[in-house]
Structures are given as structure tokens and as C-alpha cells.
Amino acid sequence: TMVSHEDGQPEDRRIRFRVGVNVGDIVIDGEDILGDGVNIAARLEQMAEPGGVSISSQVYDSIRGRIDLEVEDTGDQTLKNIDHRVRVYRVRVRAVEEAHAGMSERPALPLPDKPSIAVLPFQNLSGDPEQEYFCDGMVEEIITGLSRIRWLFVIARNSSFTYKGKPVDVKQVGRDLGVRYVLEGSVRKAGQRVRITAQLIDATGNVHLWADKFEGALDDVFALQDQVTASVVGILGPTLQRAEMDRTNRKPTTNLDAYDLYLKGLSHYYRLTDADIQRAYRFAKQAADMDYTFALALTLMALCQHQIFLFGFAPVEGDPSVESVRLARLALNCDPLDADVRGMVGFMLSYYDHDTASGLSLTEKAINLNPNSARARAWGGWVHLFAGDAVQARVHFLQAIRLSPLDPNIGIHRSGLGGSHLFEKKLDEALPVLEAAIQEITWPLTYRFLAATLAHLGRVHEAHETIKRLLLIQPDARIASSCRPYKRRDQAAFYGEGLRIAGLPE
């Protein structure tokens, strides 16, 4: 009904609901309804297409054969903050699908003014689903190697991996991501042998440019990654820029067992549940114990501690706020030339130690080292926001979004973008950005920025409701801790007053 109602409305006046339906035990606490039954329904809502409905297997088993609806099985899914996988079904409604098909015909993103490429997830041909993490790790390293080439525009990992496990139309990928070239391939790991196959396609005309295979022993894995990267650059560039390529050939560690543990940890980290963050930390710590100079393992440990602090997950070791900074500094000492390490350290020092001068210096260097790193751009955006430079923060957030336009966590970048408008008191510009962000991710800061914006716009009831939703996911949220990272007193005071009107405790 909503789809039919919205059909004749202008684009900026349309409301597209998502619906998630689950069956499970609930706990009633005053006006709130809590429990895993509700949490799973909320995650199903986020997974649904705009205007669509997602249901759990419990609901499907209850309605199967009783309701005349076409239902598509999307398989077992990992849901944020849910410690077990949930089988999810998509209700297929013709009106919704027709509307969604119309939405997919959005204009292609413009091509950058330099060679642009996306690396799609490689197929795991090992015959062992447990090797999926290794295959994904190979691709991430190839993306990292390519992204260090300054004259390339490289789409970030989080956007490329939205195509994982899906049939791919390379031409559509090029349109969706705004790139000319697409790299795809496969990885086979058998015992101590690894084979990587890769092919490069010009997505604008679906033209096959190059294909090759690279095979060697497991202890040659970094050399194999470098060969793939060098081959791609050799095809795209008129000359192979040796100085640039040398920067991609730095091995993260010489201990392959440590590297394998790191890849396992990374695969858990991206799921962002309490249990997965715990597992990611343990794998990363084992890797760092094997090689105390392994900067990426230390970086992963620091990021896990930050997520534990942010979401109030069960602590693993020490005070998360202290451990985040300690581990970040260790990572920087081990590898000062890694852009993602520098950007992360700059963020941690600004967020926890209020050292925005060091934060700005580190993130600026990170972006210079790797202009293609969406993560470095995002870290730079947050540090500039903490320092009070909302205009420069906005530049970095917009570039992070362009480098990773399909990122599942794009709501985080949009939150920073909305915050940059909020701190400039451009409330009418902040509101639509934050409303879009809150549809994309369940993240405490998004709710805080949106509540403060609504409060200053005089929409106090909506601000109160937003704070209620914030306290469900972060019960210890307070005004003082929310304002703490922001250096400019006038901005922090304006933000704090909005939160106070919205009803957040002091």
C-alpha cells in the first residue's frame, strides 16, 4: 500500500519503510520492549530492501503454506550483536520489486579523472568453506597494494565485498561504483600450495583485457599478491612506476602462521557482534604474540578494544580506552609507513587523549601515503571534526563515501558528514543526511547527532524518541562523554545543549 501511495510523489517526498518480522521471547520494561526477539527483528528490518519485508525462519515456518506470498530464501545471515546465525527470507511483493527495479536505474557514478578499479571478492576454490577467510584476506591485500599507487583510483574493500556470493554483471558493477576496470578471480589453497587466478575487465564495454594465474608455495603468498598487483598496474599504466610499486612490496610479517591468524581475526571483526569482536581480538593477539612487530595485528587489537568501549561489549583485557591508545602507539612504532595504521592512531589520540595536533599530523600523513584509503579519509574526517574544522571534515567524509559508495558501514561516514553540518548549525542540511545514516547503520553517534539536530529544530518529541533508541543500544550514554572529544567549546556547547533538550542524562 505504501509503495502504491508513494508512486506519484516527488522523490524528496517519498517514504520507504523497511519491515523486519520475527517470533521470539520479549521482555517488557515500562514502555520499552526488549530481548533477542526484538533485536533480531530490528536487524531484519535493516536487511530489507527499501519498501520490502524480511522475515526469520521462525516466521517462515509459521506461515508456510498458509499465506499466498512468494518468499525467497537468502540463507543463514550474520546479524550485528546476535551471537548466532539466523536464516532470513525475503517476502517478494510485486509492487515492491517493481519500485525497487526503478530505483536501481540510478545514474552511474562519474568516472574519476585517472584509471579507476574495483577488486571483487575472489572465489574460494579450496573446497573448504573454512578457507573463506584466507581467500578474502588475499583480496584485501591486493586492494591495499593497488591503493598505494597514487595514479590509480581504487574502490575500498567494504564496497567491493558487497558483491560477495552474488552473481555479478561487471558492467553494472562499473556503474554502481563509478570505475572503468574490474578485477575478479579465484584462490585455491591446498596444503602448502596456493594458486591465484585473476582477470581484468574494462567494465565500460565489458571487454576482457588480461588474465593470468600465479602459483607457488604458501611461503610465497606475499610474492604472489605482488605479482597480481604488478600485472594489473602494468596493464593500466603506460609505464610501470617502480618507485610506486616498491611501496606495495612491504610484507606485513615474515611469520605466515601469524598472518593466517590475523586473517581469521579480520574475518570476525567485520561482523561487529560482541562474540565476533572477542574472537577477532584473540586471533589478533595470538598473531601479535608470534610476531611482536606485526603492526596490522596490533591495529586489529586496538580497533577491537575501541568497539568494546563504544558499544559496551564485554571487556577482554584491561581498560578498553587505555588499551586502544597503547596498542595504537605500538602499531605505529612497528610500521610508521602504513596509511591505515597512521590514520587509526591519529583518531585514537584525538578521541581518547584529546591530542588533536598529533591526530591531524598523523591523518594528513596517512592520506598522503595512501590517497585511496577510505579508512584513512574517514579517520581524517573524524579528527578534523574533533579539532573544530567542520569544513575540512566534510571534504574527507565525502571522499570516503566516493571511495566506498556501497560500504555496509557507509552510515558511519554519513554520520560524520551530518555532524559537520550540525556543528556549523546548518540544521536543515544535517537532518536529511543523518536520517539517511540512521537507516543504514545502528550506531550510537548517529542517534546522538540526530537527536541534537531534531532538538535544535524544535522537534523535541522526535528528539526524545531518538534518545530512547540510543539508550537501548548504549545505556551508559551521557552528555559529558558525548561532548568530550570536541575541541571547540562553542561547538561542544551547542551539541550538548541539543542533547540536553533531547533528554540525554548529564
Short mmCIF file of C-alpha atoms in Angstrom, two decimals:
data_model
loop_
_atom_site.label_atom_id
_atom_site.label_comp_id
_atom_site.label_asym_id
_atom_site.label_seq_id
_atom_site.Cartn_x
_atom_site.Cartn_y
_atom_site.Cartn_z
CA THR A 1 0.00 0.00 0.00
CA MET A 2 2.82 2.39 0.88
CA VAL A 3 4.57 1.68 -2.44
CA SER A 4 1.37 2.43 -4.36
CA HIS A 5 0.77 5.59 -2.32
CA GLU A 6 4.29 6.90 -2.91
CA ASP A 7 4.31 6.12 -6.62
CA GLY A 8 3.10 9.56 -7.68
CA GLN A 9 5.10 11.52 -5.10
CA PRO A 10 8.23 13.56 -5.90
CA GLU A 11 11.44 11.74 -4.95
CA ASP A 12 12.18 14.01 -1.96
CA ARG A 13 8.69 13.40 -0.52
CA ARG A 14 8.71 9.60 -0.65
CA ILE A 15 8.84 7.46 2.47
CA ARG A 16 10.16 3.92 2.02
CA PHE A 17 9.63 1.69 5.03
CA ARG A 18 11.59 -1.45 5.73
CA VAL A 19 9.92 -4.18 7.77
CA GLY A 20 11.52 -6.99 9.78
CA VAL A 21 9.33 -9.70 11.34
CA ASN A 22 10.48 -12.21 13.95
CA VAL A 23 8.96 -14.51 16.54
CA GLY A 24 10.63 -14.83 19.93
CA ASP A 25 10.52 -14.13 23.66
CA ILE A 26 10.35 -10.50 24.71
CA VAL A 27 10.82 -8.55 27.93
CA ILE A 28 8.51 -5.61 28.66
CA ASP A 29 10.21 -2.82 30.60
CA GLY A 30 7.85 0.12 31.05
CA GLU A 31 7.21 1.45 27.55
CA ASP A 32 10.15 -0.49 26.08
CA ILE A 33 10.14 -3.98 24.59
CA LEU A 34 13.50 -5.74 24.87
CA GLY A 35 15.13 -9.10 24.17
CA ASP A 36 16.71 -11.10 21.34
CA GLY A 37 13.30 -11.49 19.69
CA VAL A 38 13.14 -7.73 19.21
CA ASN A 39 16.83 -7.32 18.37
CA ILE A 40 16.62 -9.87 15.56
CA ALA A 41 13.52 -8.16 14.15
CA ALA A 42 15.43 -4.84 14.16
CA ARG A 43 18.35 -6.40 12.25
CA LEU A 44 15.94 -7.99 9.75
CA GLU A 45 14.43 -4.56 9.18
CA GLN A 46 17.87 -3.16 8.30
CA MET A 47 18.46 -6.01 5.84
CA ALA A 48 15.19 -5.46 3.98
CA GLU A 49 15.13 -3.56 0.70
CA PRO A 50 13.53 -0.09 0.82
CA GLY A 51 9.81 -0.86 0.83
CA GLY A 52 10.50 -4.55 1.46
CA VAL A 53 9.93 -7.16 4.16
CA SER A 54 12.43 -9.64 5.66
CA ILE A 55 11.33 -12.47 7.96
CA SER A 56 13.12 -15.02 10.15
CA SER A 57 12.91 -18.79 9.72
CA GLN A 58 10.56 -18.98 12.73
CA VAL A 59 8.08 -16.73 10.93
CA TYR A 60 8.53 -18.57 7.65
CA ASP A 61 7.83 -21.95 9.30
CA SER A 62 4.64 -20.49 10.80
CA ILE A 63 3.20 -19.07 7.56
CA ARG A 64 4.46 -21.61 5.02
CA GLY A 65 1.51 -22.96 3.01
CA ARG A 66 -0.95 -20.69 4.83
CA ILE A 67 -0.36 -17.31 3.21
CA ASP A 68 -0.25 -16.70 -0.53
CA LEU A 69 3.12 -14.97 -0.70
CA GLU A 70 6.26 -15.72 -2.67
CA VAL A 71 9.23 -16.00 -0.31
CA GLU A 72 12.92 -16.13 -1.26
CA ASP A 73 15.45 -17.93 0.96
CA THR A 74 18.54 -15.69 1.36
CA GLY A 75 20.40 -18.23 3.55
CA ASP A 76 21.94 -18.03 7.02
CA GLN A 77 22.98 -14.48 7.85
CA THR A 78 25.27 -12.98 10.49
CA LEU A 79 23.36 -10.21 12.27
CA LYS A 80 25.05 -7.46 14.24
CA ASN A 81 25.12 -8.10 18.03
CA ILE A 82 23.40 -11.51 17.58
CA ASP A 83 25.68 -14.38 18.61
CA HIS A 84 24.18 -16.97 16.24
CA ARG A 85 23.42 -17.03 12.53
CA VAL A 86 19.79 -16.50 11.51
CA ARG A 87 18.12 -17.86 8.38
CA VAL A 88 16.47 -14.95 6.59
CA TYR A 89 13.71 -14.96 3.98
CA ARG A 90 12.69 -12.10 1.72
CA VAL A 91 8.99 -11.65 1.01
CA ARG A 92 8.63 -10.96 -2.70
CA VAL A 93 5.91 -8.40 -3.36
CA ARG A 94 5.44 -7.38 -6.98
CA ALA A 95 4.77 -3.69 -6.25
CA VAL A 96 7.88 -3.50 -4.09
CA GLU A 97 10.08 -5.23 -6.67
CA GLU A 98 8.86 -3.01 -9.49
CA ALA A 99 9.56 0.08 -7.39
CA HIS A 100 12.96 -1.29 -6.38
CA ALA A 101 13.81 -2.03 -10.01
CA GLY A 102 13.03 1.58 -10.84
CA MET A 103 15.31 2.75 -8.03
CA SER A 104 18.18 0.62 -9.35
CA GLU A 105 18.22 2.63 -12.55
CA ARG A 106 20.03 5.42 -10.75
CA PRO A 107 22.57 7.38 -12.78
CA ALA A 108 26.04 5.87 -12.98
CA LEU A 109 28.67 7.47 -10.76
CA PRO A 110 31.02 9.63 -12.86
CA LEU A 111 34.40 8.12 -13.68
CA PRO A 112 37.38 9.72 -11.87
CA ASP A 113 39.99 11.61 -13.86
CA LYS A 114 42.51 8.76 -13.51
CA PRO A 115 42.39 4.97 -14.04
CA SER A 116 39.82 3.53 -11.64
CA ILE A 117 39.41 -0.05 -10.46
CA ALA A 118 37.36 -2.26 -8.15
CA VAL A 119 38.61 -5.66 -6.98
CA LEU A 120 35.71 -8.07 -6.47
CA PRO A 121 35.83 -10.90 -3.90
CA PHE A 122 37.68 -13.85 -5.39
CA GLN A 123 36.04 -17.27 -5.45
CA ASN A 124 37.22 -19.80 -2.89
CA LEU A 125 38.06 -22.94 -4.91
CA SER A 126 39.64 -24.81 -2.00
CA GLY A 127 36.57 -26.96 -1.46
CA ASP A 128 36.69 -25.97 2.21
CA PRO A 129 34.34 -23.22 3.44
CA GLU A 130 36.71 -22.70 6.38
CA GLN A 131 39.26 -21.26 3.91
CA GLU A 132 36.92 -18.36 3.03
CA TYR A 133 38.80 -16.06 5.40
CA PHE A 134 42.09 -16.82 3.59
CA CYS A 135 40.58 -16.06 0.20
CA ASP A 136 39.10 -12.77 1.47
CA GLY A 137 42.44 -11.85 3.04
CA MET A 138 44.23 -12.33 -0.28
CA VAL A 139 41.83 -9.93 -1.97
CA GLU A 140 42.17 -7.35 0.81
CA GLU A 141 45.95 -7.39 0.43
CA ILE A 142 45.68 -6.94 -3.35
CA ILE A 143 43.32 -3.98 -2.81
CA THR A 144 45.79 -2.49 -0.31
CA GLY A 145 48.67 -2.94 -2.73
CA LEU A 146 46.79 -1.28 -5.59
CA SER A 147 45.52 1.54 -3.40
CA ARG A 148 49.08 2.68 -2.67
CA ILE A 149 49.55 3.52 -6.37
CA ARG A 150 48.87 7.25 -6.44
CA TRP A 151 47.77 7.43 -10.06
CA LEU A 152 45.06 4.81 -9.52
CA PHE A 153 41.59 5.34 -8.04
CA VAL A 154 40.77 2.18 -6.04
CA ILE A 155 37.41 1.33 -4.51
CA ALA A 156 37.61 0.32 -0.85
CA ARG A 157 37.23 -3.25 0.33
CA ASN A 158 33.89 -2.75 2.10
CA SER A 159 32.15 -1.68 -1.12
CA SER A 160 33.78 -4.37 -3.29
CA PHE A 161 32.72 -7.06 -0.84
CA THR A 162 29.01 -6.20 -1.10
CA TYR A 163 29.11 -8.39 -4.23
CA LYS A 164 30.39 -11.43 -2.34
CA GLY A 165 28.39 -14.56 -3.08
CA LYS A 166 26.22 -12.83 -5.71
CA PRO A 167 26.03 -13.24 -9.50
CA VAL A 168 27.88 -10.26 -10.95
CA ASP A 169 27.20 -8.11 -14.01
CA VAL A 170 30.57 -6.43 -14.48
CA LYS A 171 29.07 -3.56 -16.46
CA GLN A 172 26.61 -2.84 -13.62
CA VAL A 173 29.44 -3.01 -11.08
CA GLY A 174 31.25 -0.33 -13.06
CA ARG A 175 28.12 1.87 -12.99
CA ASP A 176 27.41 1.27 -9.30
CA LEU A 177 30.97 2.00 -8.17
CA GLY A 178 31.96 4.55 -10.79
CA VAL A 179 35.02 2.66 -12.10
CA ARG A 180 36.33 1.72 -15.53
CA TYR A 181 38.10 -1.52 -14.60
CA VAL A 182 37.06 -4.56 -12.55
CA LEU A 183 39.42 -7.29 -11.32
CA GLU A 184 37.96 -10.69 -10.45
CA GLY A 185 39.41 -14.14 -9.88
CA SER A 186 39.79 -17.12 -7.60
CA VAL A 187 42.05 -18.55 -4.89
CA ARG A 188 42.79 -22.21 -4.28
CA LYS A 189 44.71 -23.20 -1.16
CA ALA A 190 45.65 -26.87 -0.92
CA GLY A 191 48.09 -27.87 1.80
CA GLN A 192 51.14 -25.67 1.41
CA ARG A 193 50.32 -24.58 -2.17
CA VAL A 194 48.38 -21.50 -3.29
CA ARG A 195 47.06 -20.70 -6.78
CA ILE A 196 45.60 -17.29 -7.64
CA THR A 197 43.85 -16.69 -10.96
CA ALA A 198 42.83 -13.19 -11.98
CA GLN A 199 41.26 -11.41 -14.92
CA LEU A 200 40.94 -7.71 -15.66
CA ILE A 201 37.86 -6.38 -17.46
CA ASP A 202 37.05 -2.96 -18.90
CA ALA A 203 33.56 -2.55 -17.40
CA THR A 204 32.53 0.28 -19.73
CA GLY A 205 32.42 -2.14 -22.67
CA ASN A 206 32.64 -5.47 -20.85
CA VAL A 207 35.95 -6.08 -22.66
CA HIS A 208 38.35 -8.72 -21.35
CA LEU A 209 41.84 -7.13 -21.09
CA TRP A 210 44.06 -9.67 -19.35
CA ALA A 211 44.06 -12.96 -17.44
CA ASP A 212 46.76 -14.95 -15.71
CA LYS A 213 47.41 -17.44 -12.93
CA PHE A 214 50.01 -17.30 -10.18
CA GLU A 215 51.06 -20.40 -8.28
CA GLY A 216 53.55 -21.05 -5.51
CA ALA A 217 54.21 -22.37 -2.03
CA LEU A 218 52.39 -20.87 0.93
CA ASP A 219 55.55 -19.05 1.98
CA ASP A 220 55.46 -17.29 -1.43
CA VAL A 221 51.99 -15.85 -0.77
CA PHE A 222 53.15 -12.23 -0.50
CA ALA A 223 55.14 -12.55 -3.71
CA LEU A 224 52.03 -13.92 -5.44
CA GLN A 225 49.98 -10.93 -4.25
CA ASP A 226 52.68 -8.59 -5.53
CA GLN A 227 52.69 -10.32 -8.93
CA VAL A 228 48.94 -9.81 -9.29
CA THR A 229 49.27 -6.15 -8.30
CA ALA A 230 52.23 -5.54 -10.61
CA SER A 231 50.46 -7.21 -13.54
CA VAL A 232 47.36 -5.07 -13.12
CA VAL A 233 49.39 -1.87 -12.83
CA GLY A 234 51.41 -2.89 -15.88
CA ILE A 235 48.21 -3.17 -17.91
CA LEU A 236 46.65 0.08 -16.64
CA GLY A 237 49.73 2.31 -16.64
CA PRO A 238 51.77 3.33 -19.70
CA THR A 239 54.89 2.54 -17.66
CA LEU A 240 55.35 0.51 -14.52
CA GLN A 241 56.25 3.11 -11.92
CA ARG A 242 58.89 1.27 -9.93
CA ALA A 243 59.03 3.67 -7.02
CA GLU A 244 55.29 3.36 -6.53
CA MET A 245 55.39 -0.43 -6.85
CA ASP A 246 58.17 -0.74 -4.29
CA ARG A 247 55.81 0.69 -1.71
CA THR A 248 53.38 -2.18 -2.27
CA ASN A 249 56.03 -4.84 -1.71
CA ARG A 250 56.39 -4.41 2.06
CA LYS A 251 55.49 -7.68 3.76
CA PRO A 252 53.26 -7.20 6.81
CA THR A 253 55.04 -10.07 8.61
CA THR A 254 57.51 -12.86 7.87
CA ASN A 255 55.58 -15.29 10.08
CA LEU A 256 52.92 -16.99 7.95
CA ASP A 257 51.21 -18.59 10.95
CA ALA A 258 50.77 -15.11 12.44
CA TYR A 259 49.45 -13.82 9.13
CA ASP A 260 46.93 -16.68 8.94
CA LEU A 261 45.69 -15.89 12.48
CA TYR A 262 45.39 -12.20 11.57
CA LEU A 263 43.21 -13.03 8.54
CA LYS A 264 40.96 -15.18 10.74
CA GLY A 265 40.62 -12.31 13.20
CA LEU A 266 39.85 -9.84 10.43
CA SER A 267 37.01 -12.04 9.12
CA HIS A 268 35.37 -11.94 12.56
CA TYR A 269 35.97 -8.21 13.10
CA TYR A 270 33.84 -7.18 10.12
CA ARG A 271 30.78 -8.88 11.65
CA LEU A 272 30.81 -6.42 14.60
CA THR A 273 28.98 -8.62 17.13
CA ASP A 274 30.14 -8.91 20.74
CA ALA A 275 31.20 -12.56 20.27
CA ASP A 276 32.97 -11.85 16.96
CA ILE A 277 34.90 -8.88 18.36
CA GLN A 278 36.07 -11.14 21.20
CA ARG A 279 37.21 -13.79 18.69
CA ALA A 280 38.87 -11.19 16.46
CA TYR A 281 40.83 -9.85 19.43
CA ARG A 282 42.01 -13.32 20.48
CA PHE A 283 43.18 -14.23 16.95
CA ALA A 284 44.96 -10.86 16.58
CA LYS A 285 46.64 -11.26 19.97
CA GLN A 286 47.89 -14.74 19.04
CA ALA A 287 49.29 -13.26 15.83
CA ALA A 288 50.99 -10.40 17.71
CA ASP A 289 52.42 -12.86 20.26
CA MET A 290 54.03 -14.78 17.37
CA ASP A 291 55.44 -11.59 15.80
CA TYR A 292 55.63 -8.61 18.13
CA THR A 293 56.43 -6.30 15.16
CA PHE A 294 53.25 -7.26 13.25
CA ALA A 295 51.61 -3.82 13.04
CA LEU A 296 48.36 -4.97 11.41
CA ALA A 297 47.70 -7.45 14.24
CA LEU A 298 48.26 -4.71 16.82
CA THR A 299 45.99 -2.40 14.80
CA LEU A 300 43.23 -5.02 14.83
CA MET A 301 43.60 -5.42 18.59
CA ALA A 302 43.29 -1.65 19.04
CA LEU A 303 40.18 -1.49 16.84
CA CYS A 304 38.58 -4.35 18.79
CA GLN A 305 39.20 -2.51 22.05
CA HIS A 306 37.63 0.63 20.55
CA GLN A 307 34.47 -1.29 19.54
CA ILE A 308 34.31 -2.78 23.04
CA PHE A 309 34.47 0.74 24.51
CA LEU A 310 31.99 2.16 22.02
CA PHE A 311 29.27 -0.49 22.34
CA GLY A 312 29.86 -1.55 25.93
CA PHE A 313 30.82 -5.08 24.88
CA ALA A 314 32.33 -7.42 27.48
CA PRO A 315 35.97 -6.33 28.08
CA VAL A 316 38.77 -8.68 27.04
CA GLU A 317 41.89 -7.18 28.63
CA GLY A 318 42.34 -4.00 30.63
CA ASP A 319 40.51 -0.68 30.20
CA PRO A 320 39.43 -0.50 26.52
CA SER A 321 40.03 3.25 26.32
CA VAL A 322 43.59 2.88 27.64
CA GLU A 323 44.34 -0.28 25.65
CA SER A 324 43.11 1.30 22.39
CA VAL A 325 45.74 4.03 22.63
CA ARG A 326 48.53 1.76 23.91
CA LEU A 327 48.07 -0.76 21.12
CA ALA A 328 47.74 2.00 18.52
CA ARG A 329 51.07 3.51 19.57
CA LEU A 330 52.73 0.08 19.42
CA ALA A 331 51.39 -0.45 15.89
CA LEU A 332 52.74 2.93 14.78
CA ASN A 333 56.20 2.11 16.16
CA CYS A 334 56.18 -1.16 14.22
CA ASP A 335 55.09 0.31 10.87
CA PRO A 336 55.08 4.12 10.60
CA LEU A 337 54.61 3.97 6.80
CA ASP A 338 51.23 2.20 6.76
CA ALA A 339 48.44 4.67 5.97
CA ASP A 340 45.71 2.79 7.82
CA VAL A 341 47.89 2.44 10.92
CA ARG A 342 48.73 6.15 10.93
CA GLY A 343 45.10 7.16 10.40
CA MET A 344 43.86 4.88 13.17
CA VAL A 345 46.49 6.15 15.62
CA GLY A 346 45.59 9.74 14.79
CA PHE A 347 41.95 9.01 15.56
CA MET A 348 42.73 7.22 18.85
CA LEU A 349 44.97 10.03 20.11
CA SER A 350 42.33 12.63 19.24
CA TYR A 351 39.40 10.65 20.66
CA TYR A 352 40.90 9.35 23.88
CA ASP A 353 43.85 11.68 24.64
CA HIS A 354 42.38 14.92 23.15
CA ASP A 355 45.65 15.32 21.24
CA THR A 356 44.18 16.75 18.04
CA ALA A 357 47.51 18.29 16.96
CA SER A 358 49.11 14.84 16.73
CA GLY A 359 45.88 13.46 15.30
CA LEU A 360 45.83 15.98 12.47
CA SER A 361 49.50 15.41 11.65
CA LEU A 362 49.10 11.62 11.59
CA THR A 363 45.93 11.54 9.49
CA GLU A 364 47.33 14.07 7.00
CA LYS A 365 50.39 11.86 6.55
CA ALA A 366 48.13 8.80 6.23
CA ILE A 367 46.18 10.39 3.38
CA ASN A 368 49.41 11.46 1.66
CA LEU A 369 50.72 7.89 1.94
CA ASN A 370 47.54 6.40 0.50
CA PRO A 371 45.02 8.82 -1.05
CA ASN A 372 42.84 5.81 -1.99
CA SER A 373 42.30 4.63 1.58
CA ALA A 374 38.66 5.24 2.51
CA ARG A 375 39.59 4.36 6.09
CA ALA A 376 42.36 6.98 6.21
CA ARG A 377 39.97 9.56 4.74
CA ALA A 378 37.33 8.70 7.34
CA TRP A 379 39.86 8.87 10.20
CA GLY A 380 40.89 12.29 8.87
CA GLY A 381 37.26 13.40 8.78
CA TRP A 382 36.71 12.50 12.42
CA VAL A 383 39.94 14.14 13.61
CA HIS A 384 39.09 17.37 11.78
CA LEU A 385 35.60 17.24 13.33
CA PHE A 386 37.14 16.81 16.81
CA ALA A 387 39.50 19.73 16.07
CA GLY A 388 36.60 22.00 15.12
CA ASP A 389 37.23 22.20 11.35
CA ALA A 390 33.84 21.02 10.08
CA VAL A 391 34.52 22.18 6.51
CA GLN A 392 37.65 20.05 6.09
CA ALA A 393 35.97 17.16 7.89
CA ARG A 394 33.21 17.27 5.28
CA VAL A 395 35.76 17.07 2.44
CA HIS A 396 37.23 13.87 3.89
CA PHE A 397 33.88 12.23 4.62
CA LEU A 398 32.66 12.92 1.07
CA GLN A 399 35.82 11.40 -0.37
CA ALA A 400 35.50 8.34 1.91
CA ILE A 401 31.95 7.85 0.61
CA ARG A 402 33.13 8.14 -3.01
CA LEU A 403 35.93 5.64 -2.45
CA SER A 404 33.47 3.18 -0.88
CA PRO A 405 29.99 4.03 -2.22
CA LEU A 406 28.41 0.64 -1.31
CA ASP A 407 30.11 0.26 2.08
CA PRO A 408 27.82 -1.58 4.55
CA ASN A 409 29.12 0.86 7.16
CA ILE A 410 28.61 3.92 4.97
CA GLY A 411 26.22 5.18 7.65
CA ILE A 412 29.29 5.93 9.80
CA HIS A 413 30.72 8.22 7.11
CA ARG A 414 27.30 9.84 6.63
CA SER A 415 27.05 10.38 10.38
CA GLY A 416 30.30 12.33 10.31
CA LEU A 417 29.05 14.27 7.30
CA GLY A 418 25.82 15.11 9.14
CA GLY A 419 27.83 16.08 12.22
CA SER A 420 29.88 18.52 10.16
CA HIS A 421 26.63 20.30 9.18
CA LEU A 422 25.34 20.18 12.77
CA PHE A 423 28.45 21.84 14.18
CA GLU A 424 28.10 24.64 11.62
CA LYS A 425 24.44 24.99 12.74
CA LYS A 426 23.27 24.08 9.23
CA LEU A 427 20.44 22.01 10.68
CA ASP A 428 18.35 21.72 7.52
CA GLU A 429 21.39 20.20 5.75
CA ALA A 430 22.30 17.95 8.68
CA LEU A 431 18.83 16.42 9.09
CA PRO A 432 18.40 14.50 5.77
CA VAL A 433 21.98 13.18 5.93
CA LEU A 434 21.52 11.89 9.48
CA GLU A 435 18.08 10.45 8.70
CA ALA A 436 19.65 8.52 5.82
CA ALA A 437 22.53 7.38 8.05
CA ILE A 438 20.21 6.02 10.73
CA GLN A 439 18.50 3.86 8.11
CA GLU A 440 21.88 2.40 7.15
CA ILE A 441 23.50 1.58 10.48
CA THR A 442 22.73 1.16 14.16
CA TRP A 443 25.48 3.27 15.67
CA PRO A 444 25.35 5.32 18.89
CA LEU A 445 26.86 8.51 17.48
CA THR A 446 24.28 8.67 14.68
CA TYR A 447 21.47 8.74 17.23
CA ARG A 448 23.22 11.46 19.25
CA PHE A 449 23.80 13.71 16.23
CA LEU A 450 20.22 13.19 15.02
CA ALA A 451 18.71 13.84 18.47
CA ALA A 452 20.67 17.10 18.87
CA THR A 453 19.66 18.23 15.36
CA LEU A 454 15.96 17.47 15.96
CA ALA A 455 16.07 19.23 19.33
CA HIS A 456 17.54 22.42 17.87
CA LEU A 457 14.92 22.31 15.10
CA GLY A 458 12.19 22.31 17.76
CA ARG A 459 11.12 18.71 17.05
CA VAL A 460 11.51 17.79 20.70
CA HIS A 461 9.23 14.75 20.78
CA GLU A 462 11.18 13.11 17.92
CA ALA A 463 14.43 14.02 19.68
CA HIS A 464 13.20 12.29 22.86
CA GLU A 465 12.28 9.16 20.90
CA THR A 466 15.72 9.14 19.27
CA ILE A 467 17.41 9.29 22.69
CA LYS A 468 15.26 6.35 23.86
CA ARG A 469 16.56 4.31 20.92
CA LEU A 470 20.13 5.41 21.71
CA LEU A 471 19.86 4.24 25.33
CA LEU A 472 18.69 0.82 24.19
CA ILE A 473 21.98 0.22 22.38
CA GLN A 474 24.22 2.30 24.68
CA PRO A 475 22.65 2.53 28.16
CA ASP A 476 25.59 4.46 29.62
CA ALA A 477 25.46 7.30 27.03
CA ARG A 478 25.79 10.70 28.72
CA ILE A 479 26.14 14.33 27.65
CA ALA A 480 29.61 14.79 29.16
CA SER A 481 31.16 11.77 27.42
CA SER A 482 29.37 12.63 24.16
CA CYS A 483 30.89 16.12 24.04
CA ARG A 484 34.33 15.13 25.32
CA PRO A 485 36.22 14.66 22.00
CA TYR A 486 35.22 18.04 20.52
CA LYS A 487 37.84 20.74 20.96
CA ARG A 488 35.90 23.91 20.13
CA ARG A 489 33.90 24.96 23.16
CA ASP A 490 31.16 26.72 21.19
CA GLN A 491 30.51 23.60 19.08
CA ALA A 492 30.60 21.28 22.09
CA ALA A 493 28.22 23.59 23.98
CA PHE A 494 25.76 23.75 21.06
CA TYR A 495 25.87 19.98 20.67
CA GLY A 496 25.50 19.41 24.42
CA GLU A 497 22.51 21.75 24.65
CA GLY A 498 20.79 19.84 21.85
CA LEU A 499 21.36 16.55 23.71
CA ARG A 500 20.08 18.13 26.93
CA ILE A 501 16.85 19.27 25.25
CA ALA A 502 16.52 15.79 23.73
CA GLY A 503 16.63 14.26 27.22
CA LEU A 504 20.06 12.61 27.40
CA PRO A 505 21.28 12.35 31.04
CA GLU A 506 24.14 14.59 32.09
#
